[in-house]
Short mmCIF file of C-alpha atoms in Angstrom, two decimals:
data_model
loop_
_atom_site.label_atom_id
_atom_site.label_comp_id
_atom_site.label_asym_id
_atom_site.label_seq_id
_atom_site.Cartn_x
_atom_site.Cartn_y
_atom_site.Cartn_z
CA MET A 1 115.90 229.81 115.95
CA ASN A 2 117.66 226.47 115.49
CA PRO A 3 117.96 226.07 111.72
CA GLU A 4 117.52 222.27 111.81
CA VAL A 5 114.20 222.04 113.57
CA PRO A 6 111.18 222.99 111.48
CA LYS A 7 108.05 223.73 113.50
CA ALA A 8 104.46 222.88 112.61
CA ASN A 9 102.68 225.67 110.83
CA ARG A 10 100.21 227.55 112.96
CA VAL A 11 97.26 229.51 111.63
CA LEU A 12 95.31 232.15 113.55
CA VAL A 13 91.71 232.81 112.47
CA ILE A 14 90.32 236.19 113.52
CA ASP A 15 86.60 236.06 112.80
CA ASP A 16 83.62 237.08 114.94
CA SER A 17 81.89 233.77 114.30
CA GLU A 18 83.14 230.67 116.08
CA SER A 19 81.38 228.55 113.44
CA ILE A 20 84.03 229.85 111.00
CA HIS A 21 86.92 228.93 113.33
CA LYS A 22 85.69 225.33 113.55
CA LEU A 23 85.02 225.18 109.84
CA VAL A 24 88.51 226.42 108.94
CA ALA A 25 90.09 224.03 111.47
CA ALA A 26 88.20 221.06 109.97
CA ARG A 27 89.05 222.08 106.40
CA LEU A 28 92.77 222.62 107.13
CA LYS A 29 93.08 219.43 109.18
CA ALA A 30 94.34 217.54 106.15
CA GLU A 31 97.14 220.08 105.70
CA GLY A 32 98.51 219.24 109.16
CA LEU A 33 98.10 222.79 110.42
CA GLU A 34 97.42 223.96 113.94
CA VAL A 35 94.44 226.33 113.86
CA LYS A 36 93.47 228.71 116.63
CA GLY A 37 90.58 231.18 116.62
CA GLU A 38 89.89 234.61 118.11
CA VAL A 39 86.53 236.41 117.81
CA ASP A 40 87.77 239.85 118.80
CA GLY A 41 90.03 242.01 116.64
CA GLU A 42 91.91 243.64 119.51
CA ARG A 43 92.60 240.30 121.20
CA GLY A 44 93.49 238.79 117.84
CA VAL A 45 96.32 241.30 117.41
CA GLU A 46 97.56 240.61 120.99
CA ARG A 47 97.53 236.91 120.29
CA ALA A 48 99.40 237.34 117.01
CA VAL A 49 102.08 239.37 118.81
CA ALA A 50 102.42 236.80 121.57
CA GLU A 51 102.33 233.60 119.49
CA SER A 52 103.62 234.75 116.09
CA PRO A 53 101.58 232.36 113.93
CA ASP A 54 102.72 231.56 110.38
CA LEU A 55 99.50 232.81 108.79
CA ILE A 56 96.50 234.89 109.79
CA LEU A 57 93.03 234.49 108.27
CA LEU A 58 91.24 237.75 108.95
CA ASP A 59 87.55 238.51 108.60
CA VAL A 60 86.72 241.85 106.98
CA GLY A 61 83.48 242.42 108.89
CA LEU A 62 84.44 241.91 112.51
CA GLY A 63 82.02 242.92 115.27
CA ASP A 64 84.06 245.44 117.25
CA VAL A 65 86.42 246.96 114.68
CA ASP A 66 86.62 246.36 111.00
CA GLY A 67 89.14 243.91 109.65
CA PHE A 68 91.01 246.58 107.69
CA GLU A 69 91.88 248.33 110.97
CA VAL A 70 93.15 245.05 112.40
CA CYS A 71 95.24 244.45 109.28
CA LYS A 72 96.73 247.93 109.57
CA LYS A 73 97.72 247.22 113.19
CA LEU A 74 99.24 243.88 112.27
CA LYS A 75 101.34 245.55 109.60
CA GLU A 76 102.51 248.25 112.02
CA GLU A 77 103.68 245.97 114.84
CA PRO A 78 107.23 244.80 114.29
CA GLU A 79 106.41 241.34 115.72
CA THR A 80 103.57 240.70 113.27
CA ARG A 81 104.63 242.71 110.23
CA ASN A 82 105.96 239.69 108.38
CA ILE A 83 103.08 237.33 109.08
CA PRO A 84 101.03 236.88 105.92
CA VAL A 85 97.37 237.87 106.16
CA ILE A 86 94.60 236.35 104.05
CA PHE A 87 91.31 238.26 104.17
CA LEU A 88 88.08 236.34 104.59
CA THR A 89 85.58 238.50 102.79
CA GLY A 90 81.86 238.03 102.44
CA ALA A 91 81.62 240.78 99.90
CA THR A 92 81.50 239.88 96.25
CA GLY A 93 82.49 243.39 95.19
CA THR A 94 86.07 244.13 94.23
CA GLU A 95 86.41 247.17 96.46
CA ASP A 96 87.01 245.22 99.73
CA LYS A 97 89.46 242.88 98.03
CA VAL A 98 91.51 245.70 96.58
CA ARG A 99 91.50 247.59 99.88
CA GLY A 100 92.71 244.50 101.74
CA LEU A 101 95.50 243.80 99.28
CA ASP A 102 96.57 247.45 99.39
CA LEU A 103 96.86 247.21 103.18
CA GLY A 104 99.40 244.40 102.84
CA ALA A 105 97.24 241.27 102.80
CA VAL A 106 98.70 238.56 100.54
CA ASP A 107 95.38 237.15 99.36
CA TYR A 108 91.65 236.90 100.03
CA VAL A 109 89.08 234.12 100.21
CA THR A 110 85.38 234.83 99.78
CA LYS A 111 82.93 233.33 102.27
CA PRO A 112 81.34 230.87 102.08
CA PHE A 113 84.62 229.45 100.88
CA ASP A 114 85.29 226.48 98.69
CA GLN A 115 87.46 224.09 100.71
CA ILE A 116 89.80 223.24 97.84
CA GLU A 117 90.36 226.90 97.10
CA LEU A 118 90.93 227.69 100.80
CA ARG A 119 93.54 224.94 101.10
CA ALA A 120 95.32 226.01 97.93
CA ARG A 121 95.49 229.66 98.98
CA VAL A 122 96.70 228.76 102.48
CA ARG A 123 99.40 226.49 101.03
CA ALA A 124 100.55 229.21 98.68
CA ALA A 125 100.76 231.81 101.46
CA LEU A 126 102.70 229.42 103.73
CA ARG A 127 105.09 228.59 100.89
CA THR A 128 105.88 232.27 100.40
CA LYS A 129 106.31 232.70 104.17
CA ARG A 130 108.76 229.80 104.32
CA LEU A 131 110.84 231.32 101.53
CA GLN A 132 110.78 234.67 103.24
CA ASP A 133 111.87 233.10 106.53
CA MET A 134 114.64 231.24 104.74
CA LEU A 135 115.93 234.45 103.16
CA GLU A 136 115.87 236.14 106.53
CA GLN A 137 117.70 233.24 108.10
CA GLN A 138 120.28 233.30 105.35
CA SER A 139 121.13 236.89 106.21
CA PHE A 140 122.11 235.54 109.65
CA LEU A 141 124.28 232.71 108.35
CA ASP A 142 127.95 232.68 107.42
CA GLY A 143 128.35 231.53 103.83
CA LEU A 144 131.67 229.70 104.21
CA THR A 145 131.05 227.76 107.43
CA GLY A 146 127.25 227.59 107.67
CA LEU A 147 127.47 228.89 111.24
CA TRP A 148 125.41 231.83 112.54
CA ASN A 149 127.15 235.12 111.75
CA ARG A 150 128.03 238.12 113.92
CA LYS A 151 124.81 239.96 113.08
CA TYR A 152 122.91 237.01 114.52
CA LEU A 153 125.17 236.81 117.57
CA ASP A 154 124.66 240.49 118.38
CA ARG A 155 120.90 240.10 118.25
CA ARG A 156 120.89 236.84 120.15
CA ILE A 157 123.13 238.09 122.98
CA GLU A 158 120.75 241.04 123.43
CA SER A 159 117.74 238.80 123.81
CA GLU A 160 119.52 236.17 125.92
CA LEU A 161 120.77 238.90 128.26
CA THR A 162 117.17 239.99 128.82
CA VAL A 163 116.12 236.43 129.58
CA ALA A 164 119.15 235.86 131.85
CA ARG A 165 118.38 239.03 133.80
CA ARG A 166 114.67 238.31 134.11
CA TYR A 167 115.13 234.79 135.50
CA ASN A 168 118.47 235.44 137.17
CA ARG A 169 120.18 232.78 135.11
CA PRO A 170 123.87 232.74 134.15
CA LEU A 171 124.84 233.34 130.53
CA SER A 172 128.37 232.54 129.42
CA LEU A 173 130.29 233.55 126.32
CA VAL A 174 133.31 231.80 124.88
CA MET A 175 135.55 233.64 122.41
CA CYS A 176 137.72 231.32 120.34
CA ASP A 177 140.49 232.06 117.90
CA ILE A 178 142.44 229.75 115.56
CA ASP A 179 146.11 229.83 116.53
CA ARG A 180 148.62 231.15 113.97
CA PHE A 181 145.96 231.20 111.26
CA LYS A 182 147.82 233.78 109.19
CA ILE A 183 150.89 231.55 109.02
CA LEU A 184 148.73 228.57 107.97
CA ASN A 185 147.21 230.71 105.24
CA ASP A 186 150.59 232.01 104.04
CA THR A 187 152.22 228.57 104.09
CA TYR A 188 149.49 226.41 102.58
CA GLY A 189 147.32 228.91 100.71
CA HIS A 190 143.90 230.46 101.20
CA LEU A 191 142.05 227.42 99.93
CA PHE A 192 143.58 225.42 102.73
CA GLY A 193 142.70 228.26 105.11
CA ASP A 194 139.06 227.89 104.09
CA ILE A 195 139.18 224.16 104.70
CA VAL A 196 140.56 224.79 108.19
CA LEU A 197 137.81 227.33 108.91
CA GLN A 198 135.18 224.85 107.80
CA GLY A 199 136.77 221.97 109.70
CA VAL A 200 137.10 223.96 112.92
CA SER A 201 133.52 225.17 112.57
CA GLU A 202 132.32 221.59 112.17
CA THR A 203 134.33 220.46 115.21
CA LEU A 204 133.09 223.31 117.39
CA ARG A 205 129.53 222.59 116.40
CA GLY A 206 129.95 218.88 116.98
CA SER A 207 131.57 219.28 120.43
CA ALA A 208 129.25 222.00 121.70
CA ARG A 209 126.01 221.08 123.42
CA ARG A 210 122.73 221.28 121.53
CA SER A 211 121.73 224.45 123.35
CA ASP A 212 125.03 226.25 122.68
CA ILE A 213 124.97 228.87 119.95
CA VAL A 214 128.10 228.59 117.80
CA THR A 215 128.84 231.63 115.62
CA ARG A 216 131.60 232.85 113.35
CA TYR A 217 132.52 236.18 114.86
CA GLY A 218 134.71 237.23 111.95
CA GLY A 219 137.94 236.10 110.26
CA GLU A 220 139.32 233.16 112.25
CA GLU A 221 137.43 234.07 115.40
CA PHE A 222 134.38 232.26 116.78
CA ALA A 223 131.97 233.12 119.59
CA ILE A 224 129.97 230.49 121.40
CA LEU A 225 127.05 231.58 123.53
CA LEU A 226 126.22 229.21 126.41
CA THR A 227 122.72 229.84 127.76
CA ASP A 228 121.88 228.96 131.35
CA THR A 229 125.55 228.07 132.00
CA ALA A 230 127.73 229.30 134.85
CA LEU A 231 131.46 230.01 134.49
CA GLY A 232 132.70 226.61 135.75
CA ALA A 233 130.41 224.53 133.55
CA GLY A 234 131.22 226.86 130.63
CA ALA A 235 134.97 226.36 131.21
CA PHE A 236 134.43 222.61 130.97
CA VAL A 237 132.62 223.03 127.60
CA ALA A 238 135.43 225.38 126.42
CA GLN A 239 138.07 222.80 127.34
CA ARG A 240 136.20 220.17 125.38
CA LEU A 241 136.03 222.48 122.33
CA ARG A 242 139.78 223.08 122.63
CA SER A 243 140.74 219.40 122.91
CA SER A 244 138.41 218.38 120.03
CA VAL A 245 140.10 220.87 117.70
CA ASP A 246 143.53 219.79 119.02
CA ALA A 247 142.74 216.14 118.21
CA ARG A 248 142.02 216.93 114.61
CA HIS A 249 144.47 217.45 111.81
CA PHE A 250 144.19 218.63 108.25
CA ASP A 251 145.88 217.28 105.13
CA ALA A 252 147.85 219.69 102.95
CA ASN A 253 149.85 218.10 100.09
CA ALA A 254 150.26 214.77 101.92
CA GLU A 255 151.34 216.65 105.03
CA HIS A 256 149.43 216.41 108.33
CA VAL A 257 148.91 219.88 109.69
CA SER A 258 147.64 220.22 113.23
CA VAL A 259 145.51 223.17 114.20
CA SER A 260 144.76 224.51 117.66
CA VAL A 261 142.54 227.18 119.16
CA SER A 262 142.84 229.58 122.09
CA LEU A 263 139.79 230.37 124.13
CA GLY A 264 138.50 232.78 126.74
CA ILE A 265 135.29 232.64 128.74
CA ALA A 266 133.27 235.05 130.82
CA CYS A 267 129.87 234.76 132.55
CA THR A 268 127.21 237.37 133.31
CA HIS A 269 126.94 236.22 136.95
CA ASP A 270 130.50 237.32 137.63
CA LEU A 271 130.19 240.70 135.93
CA GLY A 272 127.27 242.39 137.70
CA ALA A 273 123.59 242.87 136.89
CA GLU A 274 123.91 245.79 134.47
CA ILE A 275 126.25 244.03 132.09
CA SER A 276 125.89 244.89 128.39
CA THR A 277 126.61 242.88 125.25
CA GLU A 278 129.86 244.83 124.82
CA ASN A 279 130.96 244.14 128.42
CA LEU A 280 130.42 240.43 128.02
CA ILE A 281 132.33 240.25 124.72
CA GLU A 282 135.11 242.39 126.11
CA ALA A 283 135.48 240.27 129.23
CA ALA A 284 135.66 237.03 127.23
CA ASP A 285 138.07 238.68 124.80
CA ARG A 286 140.44 239.61 127.63
CA ALA A 287 140.48 235.97 128.76
CA LEU A 288 141.21 234.97 125.15
CA TYR A 289 144.20 237.35 124.98
CA ALA A 290 145.50 235.76 128.19
CA SER A 291 145.37 232.35 126.45
CA LYS A 292 147.30 233.78 123.48
CA ASP A 293 149.92 235.27 125.83
CA ALA A 294 150.22 232.02 127.76
CA GLY A 295 151.35 230.17 124.63
CA ARG A 296 148.04 229.36 122.88
CA ASN A 297 145.99 226.08 122.78
CA CYS A 298 144.52 226.74 126.21
CA VAL A 299 141.50 228.25 127.98
CA HIS A 300 141.37 231.21 130.37
CA MET A 301 138.41 232.43 132.34
CA ASN A 302 137.59 235.93 133.43
CA LYS A 303 136.05 236.01 136.89
CA ALA A 304 135.18 239.63 137.64
CA GLY A 305 138.42 240.85 136.11
CA ASP A 306 140.47 238.10 137.72
CA ILE A 307 141.84 236.05 134.82
CA SER A 308 143.09 232.52 135.37
CA LEU A 309 144.07 229.46 133.37
CA VAL A 310 141.49 226.65 133.22
CA ASP A 311 142.91 223.26 134.13
CA PRO A 312 143.00 221.13 130.94
CA ASP A 313 141.82 218.17 133.04
CA ILE A 314 138.82 219.98 134.44
CA GLY A 315 136.18 217.38 135.26
CA PRO A 316 132.46 217.35 134.55
CA ASP A 317 131.78 217.46 138.32
CA ILE A 318 132.12 221.21 137.89
CA PHE A 319 128.48 221.03 136.77
CA GLN A 320 127.50 220.40 140.37
CA GLU A 321 128.41 223.94 141.33
CA LYS A 322 125.43 225.65 142.92
CA ARG A 323 123.11 227.82 140.97
CA ARG A 324 122.69 231.22 142.41
CA MET B 1 59.31 222.39 104.06
CA ASP B 2 61.29 219.20 103.47
CA PRO B 3 64.16 218.41 105.81
CA ILE B 4 67.46 220.03 104.77
CA ARG B 5 70.70 218.07 105.01
CA SER B 6 74.31 219.19 104.65
CA VAL B 7 75.95 218.31 101.37
CA TYR B 8 79.07 217.43 103.43
CA GLU B 9 77.34 215.15 105.94
CA ASP B 10 79.36 212.11 104.80
CA ASP B 11 82.71 213.86 105.15
CA PRO B 12 84.39 212.43 108.28
CA ASP B 13 86.28 215.70 108.92
CA MET B 14 83.00 217.59 108.93
CA MET B 15 80.42 215.33 110.65
CA GLU B 16 81.03 216.47 114.17
CA ILE B 17 81.14 220.22 113.49
CA ILE B 18 78.09 220.04 111.21
CA GLU B 19 76.15 218.47 114.06
CA GLU B 20 77.29 221.21 116.45
CA PHE B 21 76.44 223.88 113.93
CA ALA B 22 72.99 222.41 113.23
CA GLU B 23 72.18 222.22 116.96
CA GLU B 24 72.69 225.99 117.26
CA LEU B 25 70.35 226.88 114.38
CA PRO B 26 66.94 226.76 116.11
CA GLY B 27 68.40 229.09 118.75
CA ARG B 28 69.60 231.46 116.05
CA ALA B 29 66.16 231.43 114.43
CA THR B 30 64.58 232.39 117.77
CA ALA B 31 67.16 235.16 118.28
CA ILE B 32 66.47 236.64 114.83
CA THR B 33 62.71 236.62 115.51
CA GLU B 34 63.21 238.33 118.87
CA TYR B 35 65.55 240.99 117.49
CA ILE B 36 63.03 241.81 114.78
CA GLU B 37 60.23 242.20 117.34
CA GLN B 38 62.49 244.66 119.21
CA ASN B 39 63.42 246.50 115.97
CA ASP B 40 67.07 245.71 116.82
CA TRP B 41 68.33 245.94 113.23
CA PRO B 42 72.10 245.93 113.93
CA ASN B 43 71.82 242.55 115.70
CA VAL B 44 69.62 241.15 112.93
CA GLN B 45 72.26 242.22 110.42
CA THR B 46 75.13 240.67 112.43
CA LEU B 47 73.36 237.32 112.79
CA ALA B 48 72.42 237.30 109.12
CA HIS B 49 75.98 238.19 108.17
CA GLN B 50 77.45 235.35 110.23
CA LEU B 51 74.96 232.78 108.86
CA LYS B 52 75.69 233.97 105.34
CA GLY B 53 79.43 233.37 105.88
CA ALA B 54 79.14 230.01 107.59
CA GLY B 55 76.09 228.32 106.00
CA GLY B 56 77.59 227.36 102.66
CA GLY B 57 80.84 226.24 104.30
CA TYR B 58 78.89 223.76 106.42
CA GLY B 59 77.11 222.46 103.33
CA PHE B 60 73.94 224.52 103.53
CA PRO B 61 73.99 226.89 100.52
CA GLN B 62 70.29 227.67 101.14
CA ILE B 63 71.22 229.29 104.48
CA THR B 64 73.84 231.48 102.83
CA GLU B 65 71.40 232.55 100.14
CA ALA B 66 68.52 233.38 102.50
CA ALA B 67 70.80 235.07 105.06
CA ALA B 68 72.40 237.23 102.31
CA ALA B 69 68.94 238.35 101.20
CA LEU B 70 68.02 239.27 104.81
CA GLU B 71 71.32 241.09 105.42
CA GLN B 72 70.88 243.09 102.21
CA ALA B 73 67.30 244.06 103.15
CA VAL B 74 68.46 245.39 106.57
CA LYS B 75 71.42 247.16 105.01
CA ASP B 76 69.18 248.85 102.42
CA ASP B 77 66.83 250.04 105.18
CA SER B 78 63.99 248.23 103.41
CA ASP B 79 60.51 248.38 104.84
CA THR B 80 59.73 246.13 107.76
CA THR B 81 57.38 243.90 105.74
CA LEU B 82 60.21 242.86 103.37
CA ILE B 83 62.66 242.29 106.24
CA LYS B 84 60.10 240.16 108.11
CA GLU B 85 59.33 238.19 105.01
CA ARG B 86 63.01 237.41 104.37
CA ALA B 87 63.65 236.66 108.06
CA GLY B 88 60.68 234.25 107.93
CA THR B 89 62.19 232.41 104.96
CA LEU B 90 65.59 232.17 106.68
CA CYS B 91 64.11 230.94 109.99
CA GLU B 92 62.04 228.30 108.18
CA ILE B 93 65.22 226.98 106.56
CA LEU B 94 67.13 227.06 109.87
CA ARG B 95 64.39 224.99 111.54
CA ALA B 96 64.28 222.51 108.65
CA VAL B 97 67.96 221.51 109.01
CA THR B 98 68.35 217.89 110.03
CA VAL B 99 71.44 215.83 110.76
CA THR B 100 71.81 212.09 110.93
CA GLU B 101 72.04 211.10 114.57
CA SER B 102 75.54 209.89 115.27
CA SER B 103 75.54 206.71 117.26
#
């Protein structure tokens, strides 16, 4: 889900003849696509669910079930609903084509297919898919800062909690709030406030690790999700975020304005196995309030309800703490 | 019947898979003949259908044409003489396919 890393397009061919899989793979080689084949409709659906390809080429006349049934299933499953389907039809009649399109297929190609036509139709379907994905991604992005938004955070915490539970890995959450933001806004204006929000976002993103998920939680509050990270290591990252923002200043009418943030961190491993998204956010929030109460520009951690100040000089050796 | 070659045999992307495809054809011809002897029409239809879909794509439009004719005859429940005649034509074509030996 990292917005900067595009993945190679993958195509799944569901056709009862392996000769067709090989043929499609050879013909799409020039497009730089990864092509996989499945001869069985049932297994084709399972594979589509598991691997979420970017495009499915589906034969109408499959051996076990007919292709229309498979298409119906693909359009019912939430995991595969948005994957475009192109029907491979042997029929020259319009009936099959219309039926396929009515079931949600984006296009059809008649077999034996012309290679240039096949490539063009595949390109067109992938182009539409990319635009669709981009639109979906945009609904998860914050317009002002370009960070992931709260809607994305909520979804991502849910799925990361599942992973953390399954593999017994720690998941930490940092809540971060810009200090005295209202005063900054009132003194220097909202335009300056926006510049601060953007600058702090940029700094947080730059100082976080590649695997950390930096989001704008709302207003002047940010949430950073640290996967596979225990409390101590997370506290080190939080301190680094704090000092990076502290080191930065913003220019308002030839005046240097310094900005600071207060942070709070909590980790799933210290909060019990049945922890929910709300529990985790709440626990990190309580640590954040402690930082506000302690005079701001500092980090507190919440260890099973026991809230303490994190030493500003915390060293990276904290990473050596044992994994449970 | 003269040897039949793929119209794509010089395409480097295609050479290898054409060879693989061609190697399977005599076996398919045998299978069709056997299914017909057993009056196993659904399997005749499936094989014809697959050859119809793949033949042209591999550069053998004759296969697609003959396989389509056979598939149609089985679908229409035509009399056995017509089916056998069309299967004969298809099998003759399948056995006439030749590929350049790759070194």
